[in-house]
XYZ file of C-alpha atoms in Angstrom:
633
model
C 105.355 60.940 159.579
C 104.649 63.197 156.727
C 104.530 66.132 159.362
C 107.494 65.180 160.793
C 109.420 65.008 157.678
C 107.751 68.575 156.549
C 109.459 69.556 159.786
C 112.886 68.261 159.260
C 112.741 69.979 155.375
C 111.429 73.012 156.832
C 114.281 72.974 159.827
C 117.032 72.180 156.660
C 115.568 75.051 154.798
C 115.924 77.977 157.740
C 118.948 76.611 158.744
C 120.756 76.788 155.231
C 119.136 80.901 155.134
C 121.302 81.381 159.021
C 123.968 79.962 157.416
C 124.271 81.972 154.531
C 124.742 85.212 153.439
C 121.075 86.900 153.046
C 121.021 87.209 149.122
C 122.096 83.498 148.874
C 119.392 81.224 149.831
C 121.532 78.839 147.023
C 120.714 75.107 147.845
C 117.723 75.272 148.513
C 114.175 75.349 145.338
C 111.228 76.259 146.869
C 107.710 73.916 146.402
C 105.901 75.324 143.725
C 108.392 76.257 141.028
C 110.792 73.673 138.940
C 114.353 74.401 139.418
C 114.629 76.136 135.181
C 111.520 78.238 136.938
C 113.370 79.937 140.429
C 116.439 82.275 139.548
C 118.335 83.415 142.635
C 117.999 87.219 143.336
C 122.026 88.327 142.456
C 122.274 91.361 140.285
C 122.215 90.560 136.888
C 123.168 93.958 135.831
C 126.552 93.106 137.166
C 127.358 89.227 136.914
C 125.575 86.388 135.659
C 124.939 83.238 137.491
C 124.516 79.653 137.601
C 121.048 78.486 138.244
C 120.389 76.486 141.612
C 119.448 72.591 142.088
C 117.089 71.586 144.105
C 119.146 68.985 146.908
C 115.826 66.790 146.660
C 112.103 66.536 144.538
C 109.934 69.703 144.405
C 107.037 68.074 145.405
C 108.691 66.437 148.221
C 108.973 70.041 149.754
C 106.642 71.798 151.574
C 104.581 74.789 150.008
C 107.275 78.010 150.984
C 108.130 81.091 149.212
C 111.452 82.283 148.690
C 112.379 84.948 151.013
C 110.963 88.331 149.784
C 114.752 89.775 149.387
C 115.646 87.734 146.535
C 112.858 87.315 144.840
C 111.265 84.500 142.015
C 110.361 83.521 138.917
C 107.628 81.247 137.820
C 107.298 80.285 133.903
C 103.355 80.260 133.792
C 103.138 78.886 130.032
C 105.502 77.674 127.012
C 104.933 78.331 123.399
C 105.737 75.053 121.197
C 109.516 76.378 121.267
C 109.677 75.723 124.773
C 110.137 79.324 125.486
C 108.257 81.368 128.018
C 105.387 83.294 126.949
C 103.838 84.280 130.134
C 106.110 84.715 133.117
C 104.893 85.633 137.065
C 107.394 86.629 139.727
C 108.606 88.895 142.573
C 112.032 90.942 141.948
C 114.221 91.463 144.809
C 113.540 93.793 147.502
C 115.810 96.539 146.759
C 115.109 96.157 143.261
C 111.281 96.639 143.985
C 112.040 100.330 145.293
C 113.607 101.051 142.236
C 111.418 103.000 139.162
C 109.199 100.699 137.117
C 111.189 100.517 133.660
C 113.996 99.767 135.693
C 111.831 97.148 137.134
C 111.090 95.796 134.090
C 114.488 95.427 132.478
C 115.516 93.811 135.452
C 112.586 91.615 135.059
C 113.819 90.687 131.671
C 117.318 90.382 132.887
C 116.278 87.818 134.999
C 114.395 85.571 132.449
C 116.871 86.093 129.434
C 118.757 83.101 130.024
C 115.133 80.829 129.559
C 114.245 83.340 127.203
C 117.597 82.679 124.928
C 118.270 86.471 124.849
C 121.799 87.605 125.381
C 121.518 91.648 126.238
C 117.599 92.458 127.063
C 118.818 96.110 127.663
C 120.101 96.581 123.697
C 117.317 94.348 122.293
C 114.051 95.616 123.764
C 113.057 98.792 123.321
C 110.265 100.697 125.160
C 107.738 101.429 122.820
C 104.619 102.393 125.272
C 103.757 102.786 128.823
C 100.402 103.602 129.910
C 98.745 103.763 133.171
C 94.910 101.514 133.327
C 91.957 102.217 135.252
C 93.122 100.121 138.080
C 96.205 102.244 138.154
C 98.371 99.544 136.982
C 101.395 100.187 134.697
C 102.126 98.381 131.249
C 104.743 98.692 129.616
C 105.520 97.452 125.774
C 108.655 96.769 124.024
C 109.393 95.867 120.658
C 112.708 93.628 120.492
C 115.863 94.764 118.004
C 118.487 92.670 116.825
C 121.528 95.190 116.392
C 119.222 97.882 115.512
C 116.469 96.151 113.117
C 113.019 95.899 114.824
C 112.385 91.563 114.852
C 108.494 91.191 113.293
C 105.651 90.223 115.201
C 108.127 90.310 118.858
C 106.591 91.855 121.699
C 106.403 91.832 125.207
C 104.300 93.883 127.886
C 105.796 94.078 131.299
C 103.155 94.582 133.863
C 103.243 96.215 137.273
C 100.786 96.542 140.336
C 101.410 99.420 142.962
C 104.917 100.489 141.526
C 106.100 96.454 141.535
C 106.814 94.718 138.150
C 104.788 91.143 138.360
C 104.041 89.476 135.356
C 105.786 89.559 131.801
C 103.901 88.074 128.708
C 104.033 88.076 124.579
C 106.464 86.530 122.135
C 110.199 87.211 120.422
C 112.820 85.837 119.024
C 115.939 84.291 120.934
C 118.767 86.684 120.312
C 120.103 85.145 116.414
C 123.394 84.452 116.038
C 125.618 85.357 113.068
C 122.834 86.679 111.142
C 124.315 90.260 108.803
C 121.860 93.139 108.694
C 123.370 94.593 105.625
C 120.734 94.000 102.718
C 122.316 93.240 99.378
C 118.989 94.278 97.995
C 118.112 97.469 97.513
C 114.736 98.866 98.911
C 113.623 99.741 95.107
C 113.965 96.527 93.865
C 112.054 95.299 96.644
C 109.346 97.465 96.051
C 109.668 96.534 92.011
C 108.823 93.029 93.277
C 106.009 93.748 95.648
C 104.191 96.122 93.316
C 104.454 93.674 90.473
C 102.950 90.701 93.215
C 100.096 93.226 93.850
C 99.326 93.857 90.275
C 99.117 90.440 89.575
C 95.526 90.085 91.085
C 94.444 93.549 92.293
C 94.400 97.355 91.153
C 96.038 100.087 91.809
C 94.158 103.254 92.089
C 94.283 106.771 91.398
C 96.998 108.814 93.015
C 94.338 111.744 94.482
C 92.552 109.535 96.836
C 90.979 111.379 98.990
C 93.167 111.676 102.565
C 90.853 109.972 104.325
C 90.793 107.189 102.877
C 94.612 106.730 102.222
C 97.300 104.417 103.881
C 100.644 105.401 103.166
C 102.932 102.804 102.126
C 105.387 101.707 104.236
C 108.554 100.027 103.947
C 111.380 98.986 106.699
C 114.072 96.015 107.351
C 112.904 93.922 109.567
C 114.067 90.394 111.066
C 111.505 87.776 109.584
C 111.171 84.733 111.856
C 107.929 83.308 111.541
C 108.438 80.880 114.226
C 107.241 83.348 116.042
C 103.416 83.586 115.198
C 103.096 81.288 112.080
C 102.358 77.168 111.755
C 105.241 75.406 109.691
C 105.015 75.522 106.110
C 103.609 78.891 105.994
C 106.262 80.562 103.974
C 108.425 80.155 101.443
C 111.596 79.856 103.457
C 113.431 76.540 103.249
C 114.716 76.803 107.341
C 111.581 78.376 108.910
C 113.176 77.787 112.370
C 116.278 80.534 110.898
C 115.568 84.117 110.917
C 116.434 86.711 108.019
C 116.794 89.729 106.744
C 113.929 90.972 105.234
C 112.203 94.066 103.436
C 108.660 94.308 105.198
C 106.635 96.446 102.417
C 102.602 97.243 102.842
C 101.261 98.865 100.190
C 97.642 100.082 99.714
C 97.042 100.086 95.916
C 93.543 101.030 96.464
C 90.955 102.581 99.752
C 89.837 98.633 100.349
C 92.795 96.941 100.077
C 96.214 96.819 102.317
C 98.981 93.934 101.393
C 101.945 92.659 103.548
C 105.583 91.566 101.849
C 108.734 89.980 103.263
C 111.071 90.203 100.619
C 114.397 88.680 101.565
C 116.730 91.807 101.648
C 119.673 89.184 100.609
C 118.473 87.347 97.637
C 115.874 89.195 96.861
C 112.856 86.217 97.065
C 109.516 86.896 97.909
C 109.086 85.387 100.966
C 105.602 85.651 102.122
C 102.368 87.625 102.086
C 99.339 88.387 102.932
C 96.354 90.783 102.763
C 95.496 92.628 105.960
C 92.469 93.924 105.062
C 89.523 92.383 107.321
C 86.246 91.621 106.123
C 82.830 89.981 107.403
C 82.876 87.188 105.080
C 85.929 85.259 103.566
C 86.105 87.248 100.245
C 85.985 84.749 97.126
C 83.973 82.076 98.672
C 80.234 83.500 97.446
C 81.449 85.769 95.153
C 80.268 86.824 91.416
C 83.542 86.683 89.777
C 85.014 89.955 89.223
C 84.840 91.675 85.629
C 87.383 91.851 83.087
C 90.032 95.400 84.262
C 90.187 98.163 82.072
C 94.052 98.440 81.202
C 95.628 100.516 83.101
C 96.101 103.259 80.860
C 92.393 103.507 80.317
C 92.005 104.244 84.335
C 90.523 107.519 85.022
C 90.968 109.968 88.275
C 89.172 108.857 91.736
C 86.377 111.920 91.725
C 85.319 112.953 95.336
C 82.499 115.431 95.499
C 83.247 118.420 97.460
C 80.994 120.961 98.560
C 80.758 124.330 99.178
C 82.053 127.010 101.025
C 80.138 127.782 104.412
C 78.164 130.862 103.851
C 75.988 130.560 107.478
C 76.786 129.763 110.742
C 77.015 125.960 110.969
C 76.029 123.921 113.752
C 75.130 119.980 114.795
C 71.747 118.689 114.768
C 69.371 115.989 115.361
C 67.268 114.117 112.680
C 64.813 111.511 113.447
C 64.986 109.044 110.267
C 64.066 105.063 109.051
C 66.574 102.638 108.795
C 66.490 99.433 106.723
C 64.792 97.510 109.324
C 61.823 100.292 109.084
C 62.996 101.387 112.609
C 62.832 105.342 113.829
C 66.408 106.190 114.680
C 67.802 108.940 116.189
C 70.949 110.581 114.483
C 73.129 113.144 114.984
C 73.740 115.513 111.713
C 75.341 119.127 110.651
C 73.793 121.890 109.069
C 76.011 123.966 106.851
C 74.154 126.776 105.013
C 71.233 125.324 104.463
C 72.562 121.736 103.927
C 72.597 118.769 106.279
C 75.411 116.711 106.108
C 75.288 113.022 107.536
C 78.304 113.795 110.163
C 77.746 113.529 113.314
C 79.829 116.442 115.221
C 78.469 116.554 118.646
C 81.157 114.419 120.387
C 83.382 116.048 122.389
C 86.249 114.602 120.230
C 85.272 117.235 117.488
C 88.027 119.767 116.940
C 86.379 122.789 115.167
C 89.422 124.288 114.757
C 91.575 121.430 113.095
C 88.365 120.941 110.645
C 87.306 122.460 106.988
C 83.408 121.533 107.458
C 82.022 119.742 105.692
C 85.052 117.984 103.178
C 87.656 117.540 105.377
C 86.973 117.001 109.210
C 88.512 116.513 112.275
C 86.754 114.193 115.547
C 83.759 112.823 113.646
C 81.035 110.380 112.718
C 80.854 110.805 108.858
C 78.588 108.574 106.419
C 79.536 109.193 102.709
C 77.954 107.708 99.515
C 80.822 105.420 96.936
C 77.539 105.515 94.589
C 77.859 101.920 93.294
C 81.691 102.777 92.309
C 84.910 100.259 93.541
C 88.297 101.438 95.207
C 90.006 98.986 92.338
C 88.219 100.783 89.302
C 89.074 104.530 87.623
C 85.790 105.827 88.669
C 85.563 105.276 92.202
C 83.404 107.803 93.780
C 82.626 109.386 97.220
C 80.279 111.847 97.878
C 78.393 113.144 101.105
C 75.140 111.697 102.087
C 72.803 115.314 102.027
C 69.499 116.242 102.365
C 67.784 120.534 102.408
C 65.658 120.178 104.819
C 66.665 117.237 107.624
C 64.478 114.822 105.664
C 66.512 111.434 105.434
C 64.604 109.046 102.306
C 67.925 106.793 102.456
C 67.523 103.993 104.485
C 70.596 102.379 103.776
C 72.820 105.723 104.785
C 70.474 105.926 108.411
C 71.568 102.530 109.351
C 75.477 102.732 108.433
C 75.499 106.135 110.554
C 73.051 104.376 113.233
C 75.897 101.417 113.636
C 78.405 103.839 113.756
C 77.102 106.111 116.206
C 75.999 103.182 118.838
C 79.164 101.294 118.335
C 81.391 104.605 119.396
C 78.478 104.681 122.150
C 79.627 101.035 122.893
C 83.423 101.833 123.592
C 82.733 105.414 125.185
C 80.347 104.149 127.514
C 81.663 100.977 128.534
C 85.357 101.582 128.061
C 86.127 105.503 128.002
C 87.481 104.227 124.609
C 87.476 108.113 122.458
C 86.819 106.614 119.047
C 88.329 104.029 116.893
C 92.151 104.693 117.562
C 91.545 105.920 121.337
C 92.155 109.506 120.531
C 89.178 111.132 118.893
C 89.790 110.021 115.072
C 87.606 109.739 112.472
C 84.473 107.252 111.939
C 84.167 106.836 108.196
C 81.693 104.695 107.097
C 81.093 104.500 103.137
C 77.737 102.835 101.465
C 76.972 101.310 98.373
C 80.635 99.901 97.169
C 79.959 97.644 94.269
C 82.188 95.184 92.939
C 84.374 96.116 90.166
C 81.700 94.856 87.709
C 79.481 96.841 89.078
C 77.290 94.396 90.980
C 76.878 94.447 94.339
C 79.354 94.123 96.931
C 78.911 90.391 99.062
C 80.530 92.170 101.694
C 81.569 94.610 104.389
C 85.446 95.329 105.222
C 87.104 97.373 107.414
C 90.363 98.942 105.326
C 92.219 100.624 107.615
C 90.748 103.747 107.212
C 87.265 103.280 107.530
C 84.331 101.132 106.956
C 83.183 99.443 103.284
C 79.212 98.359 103.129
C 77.994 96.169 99.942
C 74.785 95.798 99.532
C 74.751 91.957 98.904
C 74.918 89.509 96.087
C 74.857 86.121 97.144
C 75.578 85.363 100.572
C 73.916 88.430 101.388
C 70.028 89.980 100.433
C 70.591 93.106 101.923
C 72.941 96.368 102.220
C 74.985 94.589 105.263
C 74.999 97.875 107.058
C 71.049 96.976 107.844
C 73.191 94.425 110.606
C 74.133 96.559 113.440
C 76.522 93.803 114.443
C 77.904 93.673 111.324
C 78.949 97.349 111.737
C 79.865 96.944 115.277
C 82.409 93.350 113.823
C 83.862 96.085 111.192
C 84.562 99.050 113.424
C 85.999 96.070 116.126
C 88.523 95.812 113.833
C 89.832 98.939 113.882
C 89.934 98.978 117.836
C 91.367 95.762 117.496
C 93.844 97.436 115.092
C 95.109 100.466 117.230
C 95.158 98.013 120.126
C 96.626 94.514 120.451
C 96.717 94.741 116.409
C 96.805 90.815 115.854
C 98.211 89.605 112.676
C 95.577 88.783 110.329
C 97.171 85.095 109.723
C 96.544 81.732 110.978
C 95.508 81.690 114.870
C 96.584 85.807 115.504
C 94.389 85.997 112.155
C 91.365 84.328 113.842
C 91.681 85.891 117.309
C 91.311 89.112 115.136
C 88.370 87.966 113.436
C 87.233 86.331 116.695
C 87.431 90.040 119.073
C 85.512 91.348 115.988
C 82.837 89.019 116.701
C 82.716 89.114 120.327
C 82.404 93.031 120.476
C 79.923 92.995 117.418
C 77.816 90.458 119.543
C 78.324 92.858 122.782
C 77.170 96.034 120.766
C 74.048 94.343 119.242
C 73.440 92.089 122.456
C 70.037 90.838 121.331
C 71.396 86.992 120.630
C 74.492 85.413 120.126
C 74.295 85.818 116.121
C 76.327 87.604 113.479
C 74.849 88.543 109.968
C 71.084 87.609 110.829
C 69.796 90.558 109.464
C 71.466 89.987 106.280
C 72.237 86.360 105.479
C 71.200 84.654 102.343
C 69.028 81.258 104.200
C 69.705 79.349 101.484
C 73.460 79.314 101.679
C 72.479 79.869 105.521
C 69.427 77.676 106.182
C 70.220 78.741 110.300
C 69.919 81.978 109.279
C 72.926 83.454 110.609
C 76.441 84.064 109.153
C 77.999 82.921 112.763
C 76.631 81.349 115.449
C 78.933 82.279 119.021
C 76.993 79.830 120.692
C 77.213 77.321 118.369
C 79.440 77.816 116.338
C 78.981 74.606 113.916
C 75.477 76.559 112.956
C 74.026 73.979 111.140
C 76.498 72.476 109.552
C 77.864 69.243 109.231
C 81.883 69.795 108.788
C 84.190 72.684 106.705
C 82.225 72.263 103.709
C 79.318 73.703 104.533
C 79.687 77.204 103.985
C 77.724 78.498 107.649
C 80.454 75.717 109.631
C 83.198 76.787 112.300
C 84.851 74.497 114.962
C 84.178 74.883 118.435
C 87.159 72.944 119.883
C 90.558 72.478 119.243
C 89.697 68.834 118.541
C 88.204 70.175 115.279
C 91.093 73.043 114.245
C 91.397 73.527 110.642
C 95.156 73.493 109.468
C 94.466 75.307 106.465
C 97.411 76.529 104.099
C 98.314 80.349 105.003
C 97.516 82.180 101.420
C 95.011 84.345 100.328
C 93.096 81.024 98.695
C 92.681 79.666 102.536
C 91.463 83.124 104.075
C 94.756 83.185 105.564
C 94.636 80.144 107.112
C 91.201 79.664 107.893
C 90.957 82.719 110.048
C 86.954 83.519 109.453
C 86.420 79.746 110.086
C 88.895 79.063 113.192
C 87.728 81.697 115.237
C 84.874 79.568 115.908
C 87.030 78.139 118.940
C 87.657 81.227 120.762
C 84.313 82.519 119.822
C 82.626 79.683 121.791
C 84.874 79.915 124.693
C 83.613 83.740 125.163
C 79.983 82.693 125.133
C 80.568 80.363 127.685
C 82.640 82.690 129.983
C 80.165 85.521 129.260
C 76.866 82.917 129.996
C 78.829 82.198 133.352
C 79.711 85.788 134.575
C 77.328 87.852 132.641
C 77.388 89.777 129.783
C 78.678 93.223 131.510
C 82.001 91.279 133.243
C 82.951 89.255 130.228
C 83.362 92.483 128.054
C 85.167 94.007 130.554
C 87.451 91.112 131.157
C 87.951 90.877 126.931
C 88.478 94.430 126.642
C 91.249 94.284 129.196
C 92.808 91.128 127.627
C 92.975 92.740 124.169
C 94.226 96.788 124.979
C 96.500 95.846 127.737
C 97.562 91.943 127.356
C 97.758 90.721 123.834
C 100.475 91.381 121.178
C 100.284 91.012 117.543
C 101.457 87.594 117.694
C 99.414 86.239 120.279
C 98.030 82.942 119.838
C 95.125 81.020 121.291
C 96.744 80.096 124.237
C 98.147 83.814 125.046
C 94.408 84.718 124.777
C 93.556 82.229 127.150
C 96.116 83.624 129.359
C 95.592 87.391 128.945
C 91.970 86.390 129.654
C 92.729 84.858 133.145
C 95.184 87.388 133.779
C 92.566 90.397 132.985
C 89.715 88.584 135.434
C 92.396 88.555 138.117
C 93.111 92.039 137.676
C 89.922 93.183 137.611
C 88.048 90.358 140.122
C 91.216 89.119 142.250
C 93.262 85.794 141.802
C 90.681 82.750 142.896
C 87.571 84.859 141.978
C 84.682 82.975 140.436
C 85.528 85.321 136.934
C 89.275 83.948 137.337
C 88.325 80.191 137.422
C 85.244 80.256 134.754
């Protein structure tokens, strides 16, 4: 009987195609796909309309596919909005032929009406389109509401052999009524954000060094932190109603970078948050930090600089100890007489674009904060030198080791040139102390480049002695010129998370972070982080070396700078356990490649756990095919 019946659907279904006009397959929703899920194939660029009803139950109906001249839709996932976040489909026929960003606004033509967006063509805006190793297409677009970029909103259209197939990321339904005239002015807003910085922080000397700076930055923006953020995160009284805001980062010091939303029409701080990433929630183990100078007793930043070039220069090798009393290999530069620790042997060096030895261009570069702070007056950097290719400074060998064999990592495995993908700078710096002098409890990525303590309390050693601890902090800047995930709440903890999984893949010898370095009595497992385990001893979140490892045990902390911005160094346990068991099924060499993909060519700022999931599965497909073994682990 069921048979026949399939028959009698299937006879009702061709018959109702004969009978209409070929783009008009109305009456009829295929199996598979819900009827808010199947959008007819008309042309939206000229008239918009009505969705179809199905004449009887989807599942009733056998398994078809719409005809491939009008094309479908399928809404893969739903953030907790109900709105799509992850979209498959096939665009009409004669749309197919068309070029791919034409494509791909059609594409989000035909999901606005789900989406709640009124004119996709006015309020995303191509921002990137690159071409992958599989020769796939992705394009990125940032969405505008009547001219002013909406935070954290993304999406990346994707397209296989010149066809637009999958759409993915997050945004804002198109607001209604909302002005974009600030009654603020950007000066006051800056008045307020400076004054929030120097309430807990410092603000250094004007002459950083270049290398080390962040320009500030300040735009209007639409805040809606529906978007990324858990309820109660900000100061807003309707989180669910966008506004107007003044996003301001400033970077008062090298080690520090700090995120504002000022509301741009009554001029209240909204939110913010540091962006700075580090290995360790800062605070937690800490000394506290000594009495400031005022600041009219700050002095200038001093950087060393050397001399003129008076002989041909040229890159060498060095053979030297590191901390773990291991011979390394490094790669150095000579410069009359001098050896530098930079490493200018990559073919990203630009000799022309450089002024060896203080200011170049395409390099590995190791330099010495002598026990100085970003925050204080007397912050320091200097080079890390030697006259006659004799290295006696363990500490420097290992932070120039990590960096070396973490660009090694990303060259080799990815064809990734550098940190930001296009030959930049490594910087790594050694021996930051706290402000009071003592050692630094931990290692942070800025921005810029890479911060080393040498321990305090959490810590017994110069963290750089951890090459996963250098390959977590230079992570972080991939991550950063990538997917750049917001460093709050679950986008916070995916960031922290990648930084883990890559740091693991760089120093593959176990699935440990910080072994090298941890204090065992704070630690008693011995490790900082445990991928495989990630409760690492512990009994629950008060036990400093303790992470979930399911959802079932998520931590809804508070989003402030007190609760590491919402628990992101302690929530990325869950996605951290879900790559060790994806890499223990397919092997080591698949799962990075599968994570790499998800992050540079899937993931948005404002991804959550469940995008990451996603972008996962869609990156094992890509690279594996749809029903693979890689696709289903």
């Amino acid at each position: 009987m069921r048979f026949f019946y399939a028959l009698f659907v299937l006879t009702l279904w061709a018959g109702s195609i004969i009978a209409q006009k070929p783009q008009a397959p109305a009456q009829i929703q295929p199996t598979g796909f819900s009827p808010e899920d199947f959008h007819p194939a008309v042309d939206l660029r000229r008239a918009t309309q009505p969705r179809f009803t199905a004449p009887f139950p989807a599942q009733t109906l056998p398994a078809l596919q719409p005809p491939a001249s009008t094309g479908y839709m399928q809404v893969v996932a739903r953030d907790e909005r109900g709105l799509p976040i992850f979209v498959k489909g096939q665009l009409p026929r004669d749309v197919r032929r068309e070029e791919v960003e034409t494509q791909a606004m059609y594409f989000l033509q035909m999901n606005a009406e789900r989406m709640g967006t009124t004119d996709p063509e006015t309020e995303f805006v191509l921002q990137k389109r690159n071409t992958d190793e599989l020769g796939m297409e992705h394009l990125r677009y940032k969405q505008f509401y009547q001219g002013v970029p909406v935070y954290a909103s993304e999406l990346v259209l994707h397209a296989r052999e010149g066809e637009v197939f999958a759409m993915n990321g997050r945004y804002l339904p198109t607001p209604s009524g909302l002005s974009v005239q600030p009654q603020i002015t950007l000066e006051s807003a800056l008045s307020l954000a400076r004054h929030a910085v120097e309430a807990y922080t410092a603000f250094s000397p004007a002459n950083l060094p270049d290398y080390l700076r962040e320009e500030d930055e300040a735009e209007l923006v639409i805040f809606a932190p529906q978007i990324y953020l858990p309820k109660g995160a900000t100061s807003m009284q309707d989180e669910s109603a966008p506004l107007l805001c003044w996003k301001i980062e400033l970077s008062p010091n090298a080690l520090e970078r700090y995120v504002f939303f000022v509301d741009a029409q009554s001029g209240a701080l909204l939110h913010s948050y540091k962006r700075s990433c580090s290995f360790l929630p800062k605070g937690i183990y800490e000394l506290p930090d000594a009495e400031e100078e005022p600041a009219g007793n700050k002095q200038s930043c001093s950087v060393s600089r050397s001399p003129s070039a008076l002989l041909p220069p040229g890159p060498v090798t060095a053979m030297a100890t590191d901390l773990k009393g291991i011979t390394r290999t490094l790669h150095v530069y000579e410069l009359s007489g001098t050896y530098y620790m930079i490493d200018a042997s990559r073919d990203m060096y630009s000799a022309a674009a450089s002024n060896l030895p203080d200011e170049p261009a395409g390099v590995i570069w190791t330099l010495n904060a002598q026990n100085t702070n970003p925050q204080n007056g007397n912050f320091t950097v200097s080079h890390v030198t030697t006259g006659n290719n004799q290295w006696n400074n363990p500490t420097s060998v290992s932070a120039h080791y990590n960096a070396e064999t973490s660009f090694e990592y990303y060259f080799n495995k990815f064809g990734r040139n550098s940190i930001n993908g296009q030959g930049g700078n490594v910087i790594s710096l050694i021996n930051v102390s706290e402000t009071d002098g003592s050692g630094m409890d931990n290692a942070f990525w800025s921005g810029t480049a890479m911060f080393y303590g040498n321990g305090n309390q959490a810590f017994t050693a110069p963290l750089c002695k951890s090459l996963d601890v250098g390959g977590h902090e230079m992570s972080h800047g991939v991550i950063g010129s990538t997917a750049n995930l917001i460093y709050e709440a679950q986008s916070g903890a995916l960031n922290e998370s990648f930084a883990d999984v890559f740091g693991v893949m760089i120093d593959p010898t176990n699935w440990l972070l910080g072994e090298d370095v941890v204090n065992t009595a704070i630690f008693p497992s011995g490790a900082l982080r445990d991928m495989s385990n990630p409760h690492n001893g512990g009994s629950g979140p008060n036990d400093p070396s303790w992470q979930p490892a399911h959802m079932n045990e998520y931590q809804n902390l508070p989003v402030n700078a007190q609760n590491d911005n919402g628990g992101v160094h302690l929530n990325s346990g869950i996605p951290n356990k879900a790559f060790y068991l994806f890499a223990t099924s397919v092997g080591n060499s698949k799962a990075e490649q599968v994570y790499y993909r998800a992050l540079t060519q899937y993931l948005t700022a404002s991804s959550q756990f469940i995008d990451c999931r996603l972008a996962v599965i869609q990156a094992a497909e890509d690279l594996y095919g749809a029903g693979s073994s890689e696709a289903n682990a």
